[in-house]
Amino acid sequence: TMFMIVPIFNSMMRIDRSLIEAAADSGASGWQTLWNVIVPLSKTGIIIGSIFVITIVMGDFVTIGVMGGQQIASVGKIIQVQTSYLQFPLAAANAVILLTVVLMIIWGLTRLVDIRKEL
C-alpha cells in the first residue's frame, strides 16, 4: 500500500492550490474537479506507484501463499515449485517470460507519462 500511496501523495502535493480554486470558481463540482484537474495532474504518481506495485507483486509468492493458502497459483509460486522439483530449465524459461512481461508493462506505462518530470 505504501508503495502506491507515497508516489501519489508526492505528485498531489505538487498540485497548485490555485488550480483547485479556479475549478471551484468556474462552477465545477467536486467530482469534476477530481476528474478534470486532480487526476490528470497526479497521473505521474499513479504510474510510478503502479510500476512499484507491479514489480513487487509479480515475484511475490510468499505473501500469496500465506494469505490465500498454498493451493493458490501465481507465477512466482509456479517458479518456486519448479525449482524445488529440480526442473531448472522450465523454471528459467518461466522466469524469463515473467521478466519480459513485466518489462513490457513497465515500458508501456512509461510511454504514458514523462517520469523525469516527477523526479
CSV table of N, CA and C in Angstrom, one decimal:
chain,number,residue,atom,x,y,z
A,1,THR,N,0.8,-1.2,0.0
A,1,THR,CA,0.0,0.0,0.0
A,1,THR,C,0.9,1.3,0.0
A,2,MET,N,1.9,1.2,0.8
A,2,MET,CA,2.8,2.4,0.9
A,2,MET,C,3.5,2.7,-0.4
A,3,PHE,N,3.8,1.7,-1.2
A,3,PHE,CA,4.5,1.9,-2.5
A,3,PHE,C,3.6,2.6,-3.5
A,4,MET,N,2.3,2.5,-3.3
A,4,MET,CA,1.4,3.2,-4.2
A,4,MET,C,1.0,4.6,-3.6
A,5,ILE,N,0.8,4.7,-2.3
A,5,ILE,CA,0.4,5.9,-1.7
A,5,ILE,C,1.4,7.0,-1.7
A,6,VAL,N,2.7,6.7,-1.5
A,6,VAL,CA,3.7,7.7,-1.4
A,6,VAL,C,3.9,8.4,-2.7
A,7,PRO,N,4.0,7.7,-3.9
A,7,PRO,CA,4.2,8.5,-5.1
A,7,PRO,C,3.0,9.3,-5.5
A,8,ILE,N,1.8,8.8,-5.2
A,8,ILE,CA,0.6,9.6,-5.5
A,8,ILE,C,0.5,10.8,-4.5
A,9,PHE,N,0.9,10.6,-3.3
A,9,PHE,CA,0.9,11.8,-2.3
A,9,PHE,C,1.9,12.8,-2.8
A,10,ASN,N,3.1,12.4,-3.2
A,10,ASN,CA,4.1,13.3,-3.7
A,10,ASN,C,3.6,14.1,-4.9
A,11,SER,N,3.0,13.5,-5.9
A,11,SER,CA,2.5,14.2,-7.0
A,11,SER,C,1.3,15.1,-6.7
A,12,MET,N,0.5,14.7,-5.7
A,12,MET,CA,-0.6,15.5,-5.4
A,12,MET,C,-0.2,16.7,-4.6
A,13,MET,N,0.9,16.6,-3.8
A,13,MET,CA,1.4,17.8,-3.1
A,13,MET,C,1.9,18.9,-4.0
A,14,ARG,N,2.3,18.5,-5.2
A,14,ARG,CA,2.9,19.5,-6.2
A,14,ARG,C,1.8,20.2,-6.9
A,15,ILE,N,0.5,19.8,-6.8
A,15,ILE,CA,-0.6,20.5,-7.5
A,15,ILE,C,-0.8,21.9,-6.8
A,16,ASP,N,-0.8,22.9,-7.7
A,16,ASP,CA,-1.0,24.2,-7.2
A,16,ASP,C,-2.5,24.4,-6.7
A,17,ARG,N,-2.6,24.9,-5.5
A,17,ARG,CA,-4.0,25.1,-4.9
A,17,ARG,C,-4.8,26.1,-5.7
A,18,SER,N,-4.2,27.0,-6.4
A,18,SER,CA,-5.0,27.9,-7.2
A,18,SER,C,-5.7,27.2,-8.3
A,19,LEU,N,-5.2,26.1,-8.8
A,19,LEU,CA,-5.9,25.4,-9.8
A,19,LEU,C,-7.2,24.8,-9.3
A,20,ILE,N,-7.2,24.3,-8.1
A,20,ILE,CA,-8.4,23.7,-7.5
A,20,ILE,C,-9.4,24.9,-7.2
A,21,GLU,N,-8.9,26.0,-6.7
A,21,GLU,CA,-9.8,27.2,-6.5
A,21,GLU,C,-10.4,27.7,-7.8
A,22,ALA,N,-9.6,27.7,-8.9
A,22,ALA,CA,-10.1,28.1,-10.2
A,22,ALA,C,-11.2,27.2,-10.7
A,23,ALA,N,-11.0,25.9,-10.5
A,23,ALA,CA,-12.1,25.0,-10.9
A,23,ALA,C,-13.3,25.2,-10.1
A,24,ALA,N,-13.2,25.5,-8.8
A,24,ALA,CA,-14.4,25.8,-7.9
A,24,ALA,C,-15.0,27.1,-8.3
A,25,ASP,N,-14.2,28.1,-8.7
A,25,ASP,CA,-14.7,29.4,-9.1
A,25,ASP,C,-15.4,29.3,-10.5
A,26,SER,N,-15.0,28.3,-11.3
A,26,SER,CA,-15.6,28.1,-12.6
A,26,SER,C,-16.9,27.3,-12.5
A,27,GLY,N,-17.3,26.9,-11.3
A,27,GLY,CA,-18.5,26.2,-11.1
A,27,GLY,C,-18.4,24.7,-11.2
A,28,ALA,N,-17.2,24.1,-11.2
A,28,ALA,CA,-17.0,22.7,-11.2
A,28,ALA,C,-17.4,22.1,-9.9
A,29,SER,N,-18.1,20.9,-10.0
A,29,SER,CA,-18.4,20.2,-8.8
A,29,SER,C,-17.2,19.5,-8.3
A,30,GLY,N,-17.3,18.8,-7.1
A,30,GLY,CA,-16.2,18.1,-6.5
A,30,GLY,C,-15.7,17.0,-7.4
A,31,TRP,N,-16.6,16.3,-8.0
A,31,TRP,CA,-16.2,15.2,-8.9
A,31,TRP,C,-15.6,15.7,-10.2
A,32,GLN,N,-16.1,16.8,-10.7
A,32,GLN,CA,-15.5,17.4,-11.9
A,32,GLN,C,-14.1,17.9,-11.7
A,33,THR,N,-13.9,18.5,-10.5
A,33,THR,CA,-12.5,18.9,-10.1
A,33,THR,C,-11.6,17.7,-10.0
A,34,LEU,N,-12.1,16.6,-9.4
A,34,LEU,CA,-11.3,15.5,-9.2
A,34,LEU,C,-10.9,14.9,-10.5
A,35,TRP,N,-11.8,14.7,-11.4
A,35,TRP,CA,-11.5,14.0,-12.7
A,35,TRP,C,-10.8,14.9,-13.7
A,36,ASN,N,-11.1,16.2,-13.7
A,36,ASN,CA,-10.5,17.1,-14.7
A,36,ASN,C,-9.3,17.8,-14.3
A,37,VAL,N,-9.0,17.9,-13.0
A,37,VAL,CA,-7.9,18.7,-12.5
A,37,VAL,C,-6.9,17.8,-11.7
A,38,ILE,N,-7.4,17.1,-10.7
A,38,ILE,CA,-6.5,16.4,-9.8
A,38,ILE,C,-5.9,15.1,-10.4
A,39,VAL,N,-6.8,14.3,-11.0
A,39,VAL,CA,-6.3,13.0,-11.6
A,39,VAL,C,-5.3,13.3,-12.7
A,40,PRO,N,-5.6,14.2,-13.7
A,40,PRO,CA,-4.6,14.4,-14.7
A,40,PRO,C,-3.2,14.9,-14.2
A,41,LEU,N,-3.3,15.7,-13.2
A,41,LEU,CA,-2.0,16.3,-12.6
A,41,LEU,C,-1.3,15.3,-11.8
A,42,SER,N,-2.0,14.3,-11.2
A,42,SER,CA,-1.3,13.3,-10.4
A,42,SER,C,-1.1,12.0,-11.2
A,43,LYS,N,-1.2,12.0,-12.5
A,43,LYS,CA,-1.1,10.8,-13.3
A,43,LYS,C,0.3,10.2,-13.2
A,44,THR,N,1.3,11.1,-13.1
A,44,THR,CA,2.7,10.5,-13.0
A,44,THR,C,2.9,9.7,-11.7
A,45,GLY,N,2.3,10.2,-10.6
A,45,GLY,CA,2.4,9.5,-9.3
A,45,GLY,C,1.7,8.2,-9.4
A,46,ILE,N,0.5,8.1,-10.1
A,46,ILE,CA,-0.2,6.9,-10.2
A,46,ILE,C,0.6,5.9,-11.1
A,47,ILE,N,1.3,6.3,-12.1
A,47,ILE,CA,2.1,5.5,-13.0
A,47,ILE,C,3.3,5.0,-12.2
A,48,ILE,N,4.0,5.8,-11.5
A,48,ILE,CA,5.1,5.4,-10.7
A,48,ILE,C,4.7,4.4,-9.6
A,49,GLY,N,3.7,4.7,-8.9
A,49,GLY,CA,3.2,3.7,-7.9
A,49,GLY,C,2.8,2.4,-8.5
A,50,SER,N,2.2,2.4,-9.7
A,50,SER,CA,1.8,1.2,-10.4
A,50,SER,C,3.1,0.4,-10.8
A,51,ILE,N,4.1,1.1,-11.2
A,51,ILE,CA,5.3,0.4,-11.6
A,51,ILE,C,5.9,-0.3,-10.3
A,52,PHE,N,6.0,0.4,-9.2
A,52,PHE,CA,6.5,-0.2,-8.0
A,52,PHE,C,5.7,-1.4,-7.6
A,53,VAL,N,4.3,-1.3,-7.6
A,53,VAL,CA,3.5,-2.4,-7.2
A,53,VAL,C,3.6,-3.6,-8.1
A,54,ILE,N,3.6,-3.3,-9.4
A,54,ILE,CA,3.7,-4.4,-10.4
A,54,ILE,C,5.0,-5.2,-10.2
A,55,THR,N,6.1,-4.5,-10.1
A,55,THR,CA,7.4,-5.2,-9.9
A,55,THR,C,7.5,-6.0,-8.6
A,56,ILE,N,6.9,-5.5,-7.6
A,56,ILE,CA,6.9,-6.2,-6.3
A,56,ILE,C,6.0,-7.4,-6.3
A,57,VAL,N,4.8,-7.2,-6.9
A,57,VAL,CA,3.8,-8.3,-6.8
A,57,VAL,C,4.1,-9.4,-7.7
A,58,MET,N,4.7,-9.2,-8.9
A,58,MET,CA,5.0,-10.3,-9.8
A,58,MET,C,5.9,-11.3,-9.3
A,59,GLY,N,6.8,-11.0,-8.5
A,59,GLY,CA,7.7,-12.0,-8.0
A,59,GLY,C,7.4,-12.5,-6.6
A,60,ASP,N,6.3,-12.0,-6.0
A,60,ASP,CA,6.0,-12.3,-4.6
A,60,ASP,C,5.2,-13.6,-4.6
A,61,PHE,N,5.6,-14.6,-3.9
A,61,PHE,CA,4.9,-15.8,-3.8
A,61,PHE,C,4.6,-16.2,-2.3
A,62,VAL,N,5.4,-15.6,-1.4
A,62,VAL,CA,5.3,-15.9,0.0
A,62,VAL,C,4.0,-15.4,0.5
A,63,THR,N,3.7,-14.1,0.2
A,63,THR,CA,2.5,-13.4,0.7
A,63,THR,C,1.3,-14.1,0.2
A,64,ILE,N,1.3,-14.4,-1.1
A,64,ILE,CA,0.2,-15.0,-1.7
A,64,ILE,C,-0.1,-16.4,-1.1
A,65,GLY,N,0.9,-17.1,-0.8
A,65,GLY,CA,0.8,-18.4,-0.1
A,65,GLY,C,0.2,-18.3,1.3
A,66,VAL,N,0.7,-17.3,2.0
A,66,VAL,CA,0.2,-17.1,3.4
A,66,VAL,C,-1.3,-16.6,3.4
A,67,MET,N,-1.6,-15.6,2.5
A,67,MET,CA,-2.9,-15.0,2.5
A,67,MET,C,-3.9,-15.9,1.9
A,68,GLY,N,-3.6,-16.6,0.8
A,68,GLY,CA,-4.6,-17.4,0.1
A,68,GLY,C,-4.5,-18.9,0.2
A,69,GLY,N,-3.6,-19.3,1.0
A,69,GLY,CA,-3.4,-20.8,1.1
A,69,GLY,C,-2.4,-21.3,0.1
A,70,GLN,N,-1.9,-22.4,0.3
A,70,GLN,CA,-0.9,-23.0,-0.6
A,70,GLN,C,-1.4,-23.4,-2.0
A,71,GLN,N,-2.7,-23.6,-2.1
A,71,GLN,CA,-3.2,-24.0,-3.4
A,71,GLN,C,-3.4,-22.9,-4.4
A,72,ILE,N,-3.2,-21.7,-4.0
A,72,ILE,CA,-3.3,-20.5,-4.9
A,72,ILE,C,-2.1,-20.5,-5.8
A,73,ALA,N,-2.3,-20.5,-7.2
A,73,ALA,CA,-1.2,-20.5,-8.1
A,73,ALA,C,-0.9,-19.1,-8.5
A,74,SER,N,0.4,-18.7,-8.4
A,74,SER,CA,0.9,-17.5,-9.0
A,74,SER,C,2.2,-17.8,-9.8
A,75,VAL,N,2.6,-16.9,-10.6
A,75,VAL,CA,3.8,-17.1,-11.4
A,75,VAL,C,5.0,-17.4,-10.5
A,76,GLY,N,5.2,-16.6,-9.5
A,76,GLY,CA,6.3,-16.8,-8.6
A,76,GLY,C,6.2,-18.1,-7.9
A,77,LYS,N,5.0,-18.5,-7.4
A,77,LYS,CA,4.9,-19.8,-6.8
A,77,LYS,C,5.1,-21.0,-7.8
A,78,ILE,N,4.7,-20.8,-9.0
A,78,ILE,CA,5.0,-21.9,-10.0
A,78,ILE,C,6.5,-22.0,-10.2
A,79,ILE,N,7.2,-20.9,-10.3
A,79,ILE,CA,8.7,-21.0,-10.5
A,79,ILE,C,9.3,-21.6,-9.3
A,80,GLN,N,8.8,-21.3,-8.1
A,80,GLN,CA,9.4,-21.8,-6.8
A,80,GLN,C,9.2,-23.4,-6.8
A,81,VAL,N,8.0,-23.8,-7.2
A,81,VAL,CA,7.7,-25.3,-7.2
A,81,VAL,C,8.6,-26.0,-8.2
A,82,GLN,N,8.7,-25.4,-9.4
A,82,GLN,CA,9.6,-26.0,-10.4
A,82,GLN,C,11.0,-26.1,-10.0
A,83,THR,N,11.5,-25.1,-9.3
A,83,THR,CA,12.9,-25.2,-8.8
A,83,THR,C,13.0,-26.2,-7.7
A,84,SER,N,12.0,-26.4,-6.8
A,84,SER,CA,12.0,-27.4,-5.8
A,84,SER,C,12.0,-28.8,-6.3
A,85,TYR,N,11.4,-29.0,-7.5
A,85,TYR,CA,11.3,-30.3,-8.2
A,85,TYR,C,12.5,-30.5,-9.1
A,86,LEU,N,13.5,-29.6,-9.1
A,86,LEU,CA,14.7,-29.6,-9.9
A,86,LEU,C,14.4,-29.5,-11.4
A,87,GLN,N,13.4,-28.8,-11.7
A,87,GLN,CA,13.1,-28.5,-13.1
A,87,GLN,C,13.6,-27.1,-13.5
A,88,PHE,N,14.9,-27.0,-13.5
A,88,PHE,CA,15.6,-25.7,-13.7
A,88,PHE,C,15.3,-25.1,-15.1
A,89,PRO,N,15.4,-25.9,-16.2
A,89,PRO,CA,15.1,-25.3,-17.5
A,89,PRO,C,13.7,-24.7,-17.6
A,90,LEU,N,12.7,-25.4,-17.1
A,90,LEU,CA,11.4,-24.9,-17.2
A,90,LEU,C,11.2,-23.7,-16.3
A,91,ALA,N,11.8,-23.7,-15.1
A,91,ALA,CA,11.7,-22.6,-14.2
A,91,ALA,C,12.4,-21.3,-14.8
A,92,ALA,N,13.6,-21.6,-15.4
A,92,ALA,CA,14.3,-20.4,-16.0
A,92,ALA,C,13.5,-19.9,-17.2
A,93,ALA,N,12.8,-20.7,-18.0
A,93,ALA,CA,12.0,-20.2,-19.1
A,93,ALA,C,10.8,-19.4,-18.5
A,94,ASN,N,10.2,-19.9,-17.5
A,94,ASN,CA,9.1,-19.1,-16.9
A,94,ASN,C,9.6,-17.8,-16.3
A,95,ALA,N,10.8,-17.8,-15.7
A,95,ALA,CA,11.3,-16.6,-15.2
A,95,ALA,C,11.6,-15.5,-16.2
A,96,VAL,N,12.1,-16.0,-17.4
A,96,VAL,CA,12.4,-15.1,-18.5
A,96,VAL,C,11.1,-14.5,-19.0
A,97,ILE,N,10.1,-15.4,-19.2
A,97,ILE,CA,8.8,-14.9,-19.6
A,97,ILE,C,8.2,-13.9,-18.7
A,98,LEU,N,8.3,-14.2,-17.4
A,98,LEU,CA,7.8,-13.2,-16.4
A,98,LEU,C,8.6,-11.9,-16.5
A,99,LEU,N,9.9,-11.9,-16.6
A,99,LEU,CA,10.7,-10.7,-16.7
A,99,LEU,C,10.3,-10.0,-18.0
A,100,THR,N,10.1,-10.6,-19.1
A,100,THR,CA,9.7,-10.0,-20.3
A,100,THR,C,8.4,-9.3,-20.2
A,101,VAL,N,7.4,-10.0,-19.6
A,101,VAL,CA,6.1,-9.4,-19.4
A,101,VAL,C,6.1,-8.2,-18.5
A,102,VAL,N,6.9,-8.3,-17.4
A,102,VAL,CA,7.0,-7.1,-16.5
A,102,VAL,C,7.7,-5.9,-17.2
A,103,LEU,N,8.7,-6.2,-17.9
A,103,LEU,CA,9.4,-5.1,-18.7
A,103,LEU,C,8.5,-4.5,-19.7
A,104,MET,N,7.7,-5.3,-20.4
A,104,MET,CA,6.8,-4.7,-21.4
A,104,MET,C,5.7,-3.9,-20.7
A,105,ILE,N,5.2,-4.3,-19.6
A,105,ILE,CA,4.2,-3.5,-18.8
A,105,ILE,C,4.9,-2.2,-18.4
A,106,ILE,N,6.1,-2.2,-17.9
A,106,ILE,CA,6.8,-1.0,-17.4
A,106,ILE,C,7.0,-0.1,-18.6
A,107,TRP,N,7.5,-0.7,-19.7
A,107,TRP,CA,7.7,0.1,-20.9
A,107,TRP,C,6.4,0.8,-21.4
A,108,GLY,N,5.3,0.1,-21.3
A,108,GLY,CA,4.0,0.7,-21.7
A,108,GLY,C,3.6,1.8,-20.8
A,109,LEU,N,3.8,1.6,-19.5
A,109,LEU,CA,3.4,2.6,-18.5
A,109,LEU,C,4.3,3.9,-18.6
A,110,THR,N,5.6,3.7,-18.9
A,110,THR,CA,6.5,4.8,-19.0
A,110,THR,C,6.2,5.6,-20.3
A,111,ARG,N,5.5,5.0,-21.3
A,111,ARG,CA,5.2,5.7,-22.5
A,111,ARG,C,4.0,6.7,-22.2
A,112,LEU,N,3.2,6.4,-21.2
A,112,LEU,CA,2.0,7.3,-20.9
A,112,LEU,C,2.4,8.6,-20.3
A,113,VAL,N,3.5,8.7,-19.5
A,113,VAL,CA,3.8,9.9,-18.8
A,113,VAL,C,5.3,10.1,-18.9
A,114,ASP,N,5.8,11.3,-18.6
A,114,ASP,CA,7.2,11.7,-18.6
A,114,ASP,C,7.6,11.6,-17.1
A,115,ILE,N,8.3,10.5,-16.8
A,115,ILE,CA,8.7,10.2,-15.3
A,115,ILE,C,9.8,11.2,-14.9
A,116,ARG,N,10.6,11.7,-15.8
A,116,ARG,CA,11.6,12.6,-15.5
A,116,ARG,C,11.1,13.9,-14.9
A,117,LYS,N,9.9,14.3,-15.3
A,117,LYS,CA,9.2,15.5,-14.8
A,117,LYS,C,8.9,15.4,-13.3
A,118,GLU,N,8.6,14.2,-12.9
A,118,GLU,CA,8.3,13.9,-11.5
A,118,GLU,C,9.5,13.9,-10.6
A,119,LEU,N,10.6,13.5,-11.1
A,119,LEU,CA,11.9,13.4,-10.3
A,119,LEU,C,12.5,14.7,-10.2
